[in-house]
Each structure stands twice: as structure tokens, then as C-alpha cells.
Amino acid sequence: MADAKKCDRCGKFYQETEPTALDSLACAMEQLLSPGTIYAKKLLVEKFLDLCPSCSASLTQWLKGKEG
């Protein structure tokens, strides 16, 4: 059974997928290379909001001060 959600930011419907081994490796590398506070803030926000992949990526860029 699929886990469909609606993004709380943009309203787009999306489906959560299980992370692949490559996704897990990329996430682990990001944690090692980026300041811990940015990762902690992102996890805290995403714990309470449903964000589609696009909005989640936008949040990460914003937290890093790189969104333009």
C-alpha cells in the first residue's frame, strides 16, 4: 500500500519512497560534511510538516542560506 501525502507548503500530492542505498549514503555524507545545526533544524521542521521532495530540497537550501 502506498503512503500518499499532500505537501504542507505547496499543496502538491506526492508519494514517500523508501530511500535507496545511494540516497542513504548521500544523506550520511551530507551529515558529515555540513554543520549539524542545519541538519537538526531540517529534521525538526520535517517531523511536523509533510514536505514534497522539491519543498524539502528548497528548505535545505534556505537553511544553508543558498536559496535565491
XYZ file of C-alpha atoms in Angstrom:
68
model
C 0.000 0.000 0.000
C 1.344 3.438 -0.940
C 1.835 6.261 1.518
C 0.480 9.295 -0.352
C 0.797 12.706 1.274
C -0.024 16.315 0.481
C 2.764 18.861 0.823
C 2.007 21.406 3.555
C 3.938 24.090 1.671
C 2.906 23.830 -1.996
C -0.156 21.564 -1.772
C 1.204 19.063 -4.301
C 0.421 15.388 -3.716
C 3.429 13.106 -3.514
C 4.343 9.597 -2.505
C 7.044 8.826 0.018
C 9.509 6.262 -1.230
C 11.954 4.106 0.638
C 15.458 5.551 0.358
C 17.837 3.623 -1.847
C 21.317 2.679 -0.677
C 22.664 5.625 -2.687
C 20.198 8.024 -1.009
C 21.236 6.741 2.420
C 24.915 7.182 1.563
C 24.300 10.717 0.286
C 22.399 11.579 3.475
C 25.211 10.200 5.637
C 27.809 12.180 3.681
C 25.723 15.356 3.999
C 25.598 14.892 7.764
C 29.377 14.523 7.903
C 30.120 17.488 5.668
C 27.515 20.031 6.754
C 27.074 21.819 10.071
C 24.985 19.698 12.439
C 22.623 22.531 13.292
C 21.379 22.777 9.701
C 20.602 19.063 9.578
C 18.938 19.180 13.021
C 16.734 22.132 12.003
C 15.667 20.367 8.808
C 14.757 17.198 10.712
C 12.777 19.191 13.268
C 10.739 21.003 10.598
C 10.134 17.833 8.578
C 8.991 15.977 11.701
C 5.949 18.254 11.944
C 5.337 19.058 8.259
C 4.773 16.901 5.200
C 7.064 18.278 2.506
C 7.324 17.007 -1.052
C 10.858 16.310 -2.320
C 11.023 19.686 -4.088
C 9.987 21.673 -0.999
C 12.304 19.595 1.187
C 15.232 20.432 -1.102
C 14.203 24.096 -1.072
C 14.129 24.047 2.747
C 17.631 22.577 2.856
C 18.960 25.281 0.524
C 17.213 28.012 2.550
C 18.685 26.712 5.819
C 22.128 26.778 4.216
C 21.499 30.374 3.089
C 21.788 29.433 -0.592
C 18.231 29.891 -1.859
C 17.916 32.785 -4.242
